[in-house]
mmCIF file of C-alpha atoms in Angstrom:
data_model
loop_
_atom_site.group_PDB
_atom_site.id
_atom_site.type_symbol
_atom_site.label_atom_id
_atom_site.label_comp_id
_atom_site.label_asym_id
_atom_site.label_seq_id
_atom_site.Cartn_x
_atom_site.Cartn_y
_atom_site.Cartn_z
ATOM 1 C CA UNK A 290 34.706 -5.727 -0.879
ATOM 2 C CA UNK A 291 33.140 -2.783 1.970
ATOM 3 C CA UNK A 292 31.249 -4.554 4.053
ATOM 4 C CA UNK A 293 28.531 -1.837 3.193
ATOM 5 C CA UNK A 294 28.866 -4.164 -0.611
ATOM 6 C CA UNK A 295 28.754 -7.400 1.262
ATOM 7 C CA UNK A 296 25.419 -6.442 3.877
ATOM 8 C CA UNK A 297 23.762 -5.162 0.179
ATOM 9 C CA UNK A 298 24.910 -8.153 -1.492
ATOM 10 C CA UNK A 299 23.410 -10.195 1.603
ATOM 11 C CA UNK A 300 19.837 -8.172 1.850
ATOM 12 C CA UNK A 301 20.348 -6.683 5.017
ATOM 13 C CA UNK A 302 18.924 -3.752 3.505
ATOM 14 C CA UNK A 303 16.462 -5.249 1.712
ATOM 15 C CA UNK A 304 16.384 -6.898 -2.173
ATOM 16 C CA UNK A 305 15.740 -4.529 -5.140
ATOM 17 C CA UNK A 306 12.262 -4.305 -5.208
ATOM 18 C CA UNK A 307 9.354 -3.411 -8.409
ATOM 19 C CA UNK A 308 8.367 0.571 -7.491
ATOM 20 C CA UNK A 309 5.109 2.663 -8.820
ATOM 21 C CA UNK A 310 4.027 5.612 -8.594
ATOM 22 C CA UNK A 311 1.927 6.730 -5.747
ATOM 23 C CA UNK A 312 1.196 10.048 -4.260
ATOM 24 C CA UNK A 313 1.413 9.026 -0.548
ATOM 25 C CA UNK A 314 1.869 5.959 1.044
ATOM 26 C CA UNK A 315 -1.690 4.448 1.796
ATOM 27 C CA UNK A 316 -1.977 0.569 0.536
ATOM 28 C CA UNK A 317 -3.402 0.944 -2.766
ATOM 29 C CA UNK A 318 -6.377 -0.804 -4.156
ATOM 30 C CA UNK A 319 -4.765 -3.765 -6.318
ATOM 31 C CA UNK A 320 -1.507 -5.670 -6.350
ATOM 32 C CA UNK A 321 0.977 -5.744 -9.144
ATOM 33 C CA UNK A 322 -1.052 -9.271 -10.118
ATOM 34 C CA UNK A 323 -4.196 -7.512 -9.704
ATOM 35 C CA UNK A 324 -5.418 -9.094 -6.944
ATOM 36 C CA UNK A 325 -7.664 -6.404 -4.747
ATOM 37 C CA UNK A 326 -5.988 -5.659 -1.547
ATOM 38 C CA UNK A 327 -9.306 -5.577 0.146
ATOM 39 C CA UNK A 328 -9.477 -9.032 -0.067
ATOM 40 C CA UNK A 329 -6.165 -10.399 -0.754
ATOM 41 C CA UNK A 330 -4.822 -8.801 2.143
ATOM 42 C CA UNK A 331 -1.932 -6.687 2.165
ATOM 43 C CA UNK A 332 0.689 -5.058 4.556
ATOM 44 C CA UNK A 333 3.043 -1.839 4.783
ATOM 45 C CA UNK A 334 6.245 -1.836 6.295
ATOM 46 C CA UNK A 335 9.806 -0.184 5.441
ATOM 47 C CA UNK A 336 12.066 -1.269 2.868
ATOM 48 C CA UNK A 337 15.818 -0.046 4.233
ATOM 49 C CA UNK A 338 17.603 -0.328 0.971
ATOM 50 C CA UNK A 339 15.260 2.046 -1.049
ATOM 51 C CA UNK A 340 13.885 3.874 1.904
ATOM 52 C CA UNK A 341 10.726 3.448 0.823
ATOM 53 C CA UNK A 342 7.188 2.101 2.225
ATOM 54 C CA UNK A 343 6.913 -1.116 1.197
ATOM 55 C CA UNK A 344 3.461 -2.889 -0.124
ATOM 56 C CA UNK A 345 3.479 -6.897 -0.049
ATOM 57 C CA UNK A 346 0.151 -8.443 -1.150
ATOM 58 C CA UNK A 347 -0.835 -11.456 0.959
ATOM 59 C CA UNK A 348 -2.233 -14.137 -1.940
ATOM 60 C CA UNK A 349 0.942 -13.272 -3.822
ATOM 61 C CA UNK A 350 3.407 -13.577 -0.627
ATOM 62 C CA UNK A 351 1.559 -16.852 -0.009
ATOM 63 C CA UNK A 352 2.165 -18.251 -3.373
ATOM 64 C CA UNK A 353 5.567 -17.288 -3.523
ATOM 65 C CA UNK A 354 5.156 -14.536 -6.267
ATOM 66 C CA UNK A 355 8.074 -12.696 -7.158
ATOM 67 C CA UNK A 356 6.288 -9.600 -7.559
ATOM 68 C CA UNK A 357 4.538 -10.079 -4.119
ATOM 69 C CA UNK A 358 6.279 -6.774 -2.667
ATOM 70 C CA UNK A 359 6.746 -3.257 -4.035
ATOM 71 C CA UNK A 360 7.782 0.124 -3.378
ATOM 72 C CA UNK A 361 5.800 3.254 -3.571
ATOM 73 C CA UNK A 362 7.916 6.413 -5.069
ATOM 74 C CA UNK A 363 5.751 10.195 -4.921
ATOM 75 C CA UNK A 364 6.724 11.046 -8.129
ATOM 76 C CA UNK A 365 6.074 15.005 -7.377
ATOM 77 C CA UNK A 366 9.436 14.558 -4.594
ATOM 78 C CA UNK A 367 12.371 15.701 -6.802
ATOM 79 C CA UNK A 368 15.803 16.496 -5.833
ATOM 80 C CA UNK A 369 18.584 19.037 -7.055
ATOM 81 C CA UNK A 370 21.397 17.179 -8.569
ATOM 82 C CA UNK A 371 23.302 18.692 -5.421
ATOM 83 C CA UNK A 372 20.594 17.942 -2.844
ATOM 84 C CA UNK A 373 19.652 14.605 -3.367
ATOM 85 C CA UNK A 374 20.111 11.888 -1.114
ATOM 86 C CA UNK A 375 23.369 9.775 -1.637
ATOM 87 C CA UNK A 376 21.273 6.368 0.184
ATOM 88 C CA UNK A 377 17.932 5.025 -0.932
ATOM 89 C CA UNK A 378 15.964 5.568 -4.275
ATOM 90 C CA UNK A 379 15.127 9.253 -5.284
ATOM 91 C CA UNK A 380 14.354 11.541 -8.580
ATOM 92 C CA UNK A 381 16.369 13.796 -9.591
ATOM 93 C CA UNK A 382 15.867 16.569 -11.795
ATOM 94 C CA UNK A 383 18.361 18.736 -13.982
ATOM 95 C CA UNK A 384 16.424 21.484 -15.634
ATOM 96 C CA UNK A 385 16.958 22.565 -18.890
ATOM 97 C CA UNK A 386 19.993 25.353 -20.157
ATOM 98 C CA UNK A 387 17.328 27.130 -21.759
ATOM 99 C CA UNK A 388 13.602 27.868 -21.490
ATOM 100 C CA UNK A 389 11.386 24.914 -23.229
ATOM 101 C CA UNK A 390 14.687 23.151 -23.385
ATOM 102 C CA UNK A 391 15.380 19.689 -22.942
ATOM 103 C CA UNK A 392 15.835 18.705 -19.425
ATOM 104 C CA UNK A 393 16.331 15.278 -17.489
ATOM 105 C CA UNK A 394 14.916 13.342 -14.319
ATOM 106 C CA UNK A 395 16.675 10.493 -13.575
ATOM 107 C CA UNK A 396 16.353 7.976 -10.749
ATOM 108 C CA UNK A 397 18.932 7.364 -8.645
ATOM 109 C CA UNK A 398 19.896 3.950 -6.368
ATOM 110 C CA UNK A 399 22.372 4.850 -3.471
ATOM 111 C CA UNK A 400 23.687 7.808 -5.740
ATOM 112 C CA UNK A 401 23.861 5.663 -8.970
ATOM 113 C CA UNK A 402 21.576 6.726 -11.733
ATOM 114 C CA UNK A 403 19.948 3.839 -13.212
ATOM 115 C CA UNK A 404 17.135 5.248 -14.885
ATOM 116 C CA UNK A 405 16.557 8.332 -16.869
ATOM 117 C CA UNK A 406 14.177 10.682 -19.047
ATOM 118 C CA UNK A 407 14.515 13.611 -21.448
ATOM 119 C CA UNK A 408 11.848 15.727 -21.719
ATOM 120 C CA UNK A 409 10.921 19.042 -22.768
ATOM 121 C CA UNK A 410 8.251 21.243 -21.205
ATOM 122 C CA UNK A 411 7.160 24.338 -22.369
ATOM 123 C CA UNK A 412 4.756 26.956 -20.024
ATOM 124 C CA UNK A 413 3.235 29.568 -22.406
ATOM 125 C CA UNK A 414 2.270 26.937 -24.910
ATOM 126 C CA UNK A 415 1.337 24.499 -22.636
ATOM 127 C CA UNK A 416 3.409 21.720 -24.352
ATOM 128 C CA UNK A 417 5.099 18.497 -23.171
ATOM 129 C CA UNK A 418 7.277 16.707 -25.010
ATOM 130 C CA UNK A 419 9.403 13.272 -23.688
ATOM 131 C CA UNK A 420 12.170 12.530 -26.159
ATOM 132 C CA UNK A 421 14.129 9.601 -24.620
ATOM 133 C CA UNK A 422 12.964 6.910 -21.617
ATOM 134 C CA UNK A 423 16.252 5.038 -20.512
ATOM 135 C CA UNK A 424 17.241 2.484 -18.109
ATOM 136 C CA UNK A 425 19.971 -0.120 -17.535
ATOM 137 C CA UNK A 426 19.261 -3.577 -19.012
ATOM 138 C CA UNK A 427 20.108 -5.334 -15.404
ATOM 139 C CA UNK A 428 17.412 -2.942 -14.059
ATOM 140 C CA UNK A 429 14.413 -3.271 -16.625
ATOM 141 C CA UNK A 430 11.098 -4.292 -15.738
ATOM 142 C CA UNK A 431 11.088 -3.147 -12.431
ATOM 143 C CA UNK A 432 8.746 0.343 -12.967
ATOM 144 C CA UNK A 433 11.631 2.732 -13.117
ATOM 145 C CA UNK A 434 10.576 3.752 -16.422
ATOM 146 C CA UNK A 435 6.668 3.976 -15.309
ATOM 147 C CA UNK A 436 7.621 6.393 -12.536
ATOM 148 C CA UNK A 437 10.113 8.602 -14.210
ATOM 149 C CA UNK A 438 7.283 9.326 -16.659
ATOM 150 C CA UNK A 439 5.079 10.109 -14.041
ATOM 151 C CA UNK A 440 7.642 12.399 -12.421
ATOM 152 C CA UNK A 441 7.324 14.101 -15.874
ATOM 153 C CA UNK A 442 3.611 14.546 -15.985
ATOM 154 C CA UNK A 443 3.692 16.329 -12.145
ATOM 155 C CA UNK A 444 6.130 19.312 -14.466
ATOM 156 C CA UNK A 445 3.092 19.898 -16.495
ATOM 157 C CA UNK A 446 -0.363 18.085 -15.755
ATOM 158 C CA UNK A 447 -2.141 16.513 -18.676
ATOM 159 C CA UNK A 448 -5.146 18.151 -17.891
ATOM 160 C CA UNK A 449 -3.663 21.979 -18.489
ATOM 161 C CA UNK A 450 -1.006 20.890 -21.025
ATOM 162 C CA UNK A 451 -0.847 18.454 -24.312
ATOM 163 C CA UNK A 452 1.676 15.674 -24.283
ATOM 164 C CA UNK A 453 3.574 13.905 -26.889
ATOM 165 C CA UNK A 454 6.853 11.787 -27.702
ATOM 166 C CA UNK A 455 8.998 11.057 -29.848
ATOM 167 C CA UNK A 456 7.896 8.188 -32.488
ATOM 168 C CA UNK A 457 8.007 5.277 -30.657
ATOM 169 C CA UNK A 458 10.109 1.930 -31.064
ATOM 170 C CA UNK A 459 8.195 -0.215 -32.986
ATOM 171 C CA UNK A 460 9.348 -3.464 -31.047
ATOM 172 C CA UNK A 461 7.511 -5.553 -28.378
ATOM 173 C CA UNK A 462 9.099 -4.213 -25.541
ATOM 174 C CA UNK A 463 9.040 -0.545 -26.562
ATOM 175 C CA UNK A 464 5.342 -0.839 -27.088
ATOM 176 C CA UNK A 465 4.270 -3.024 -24.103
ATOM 177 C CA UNK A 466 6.099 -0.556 -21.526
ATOM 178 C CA UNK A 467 3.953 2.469 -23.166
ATOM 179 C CA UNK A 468 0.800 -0.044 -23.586
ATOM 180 C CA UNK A 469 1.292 -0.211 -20.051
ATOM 181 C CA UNK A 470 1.518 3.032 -18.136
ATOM 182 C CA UNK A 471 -1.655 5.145 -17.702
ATOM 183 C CA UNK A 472 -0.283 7.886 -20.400
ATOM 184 C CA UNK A 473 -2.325 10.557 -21.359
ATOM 185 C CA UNK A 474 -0.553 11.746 -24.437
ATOM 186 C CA UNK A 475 -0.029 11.059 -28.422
ATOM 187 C CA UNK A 476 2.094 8.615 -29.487
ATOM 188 C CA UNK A 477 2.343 9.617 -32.727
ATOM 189 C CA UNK A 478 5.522 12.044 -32.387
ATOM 190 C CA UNK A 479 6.495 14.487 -31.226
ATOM 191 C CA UNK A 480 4.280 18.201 -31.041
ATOM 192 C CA UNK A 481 6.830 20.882 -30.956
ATOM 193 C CA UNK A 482 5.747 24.930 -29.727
ATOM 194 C CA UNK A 483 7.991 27.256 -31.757
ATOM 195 C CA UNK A 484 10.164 28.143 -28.350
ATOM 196 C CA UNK A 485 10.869 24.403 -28.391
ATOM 197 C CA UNK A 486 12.218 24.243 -31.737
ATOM 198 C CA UNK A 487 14.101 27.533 -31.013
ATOM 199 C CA UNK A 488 15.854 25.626 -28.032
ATOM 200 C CA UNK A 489 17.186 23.269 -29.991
ATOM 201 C CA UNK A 490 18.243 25.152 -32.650
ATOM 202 C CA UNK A 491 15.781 24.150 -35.304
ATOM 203 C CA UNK A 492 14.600 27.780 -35.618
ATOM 204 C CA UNK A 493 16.410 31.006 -35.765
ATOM 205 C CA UNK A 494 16.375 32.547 -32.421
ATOM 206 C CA UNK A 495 14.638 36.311 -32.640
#
């Protein structure tokens, strides 16, 4: 074992932590518990493994609460698969082969993806389309799946562009994570343009 393994296993760069979305790194209004900051009390400092700021809300530090402390990712700062960061947590972003095709952000740990999303955005139609939301069963229910679908709605914003996916899972888990995330789109199924169904070969391409 490197002893870059055995300081991670130890926490000298700090314990995985739950991450959200956030534009920039002001303390947000409410804790993960939603407890309001205001009162509960809350402070920012660094968290070294993810290289992230790092929220902890007093009540819930007080009471021991494993979800005291969290991370706050800017889901509009996206890397090249070449230019990302090899430390830390970051998105990365593999565009498509082909116009309205199906591309991927995934989020990375120290270089490792643990977390990805397909999705499918399409300019001159003004369509979005997520197709798959995956991430590691030892690495669920820690918002990795709640940010890489807002990474997906800074491509296109909801207000200019209607978004969709495909049918979802109809188990608990499946619908909690989508119960839970502020999404703006149908979850119905999927709403193809034409120049998505052409990129995946479902139409004749002329």
């Amino acid at each position: 074992m490197s002893d870059e393994v055995r300081d991670v296993a130890r926490g000298v760069y700090g314990a995985a932590r739950p991450v959200r979305p956030a534009r920039d790194e002001r303390i947000p209004l409410d804790c993960l518990r939603g407890h309001r900051l205001a009162i509960a009390g809350a402070r920012s400092s660094y968290h070294h493994r993810y290289a992230l700021t790092e929220i902890t809300c007093g009540v819930c530090y007080a009471l021991h609460d494993p979800l005291a402390s969290w991370c706050l990712v800017n889901p509009a700062r996206q890397h090249t698969v070449d230019g990302a960061p090899r430390t830390g947590l970051v998105l990365v972003r593999v565009p498509p082969d082909t116009r309205a095709g199906v591309g991927q952000l995934r989020l990375h740990v120290d270089g490792v993806a643990l977390a990805d999303i397909d999705v499918a955005v399409c300019g001159p139609c003004r369509r979005g389309v997520i197709e798959h939301v995956r991430t590691d069963e030892p690495h669920r229910r820690r918002g990795y799946g709640r940010v890489l679908v807002a990474a997906a709605l800074t491509l296109a914003p909801p207000d200019t562009y209607q978004w969709s996916t495909t049918e979802v899972a109809d188990d608990p888990v499946a619908r909690a994570f989508w119960a839970g995330i502020d999404w703006p789109g149908d979850l119905a199924g999927p709403v193809y343009c034409t120049d998505m169904e052409r990129a995946a070969g479902r139409l004749p391409d002329w």
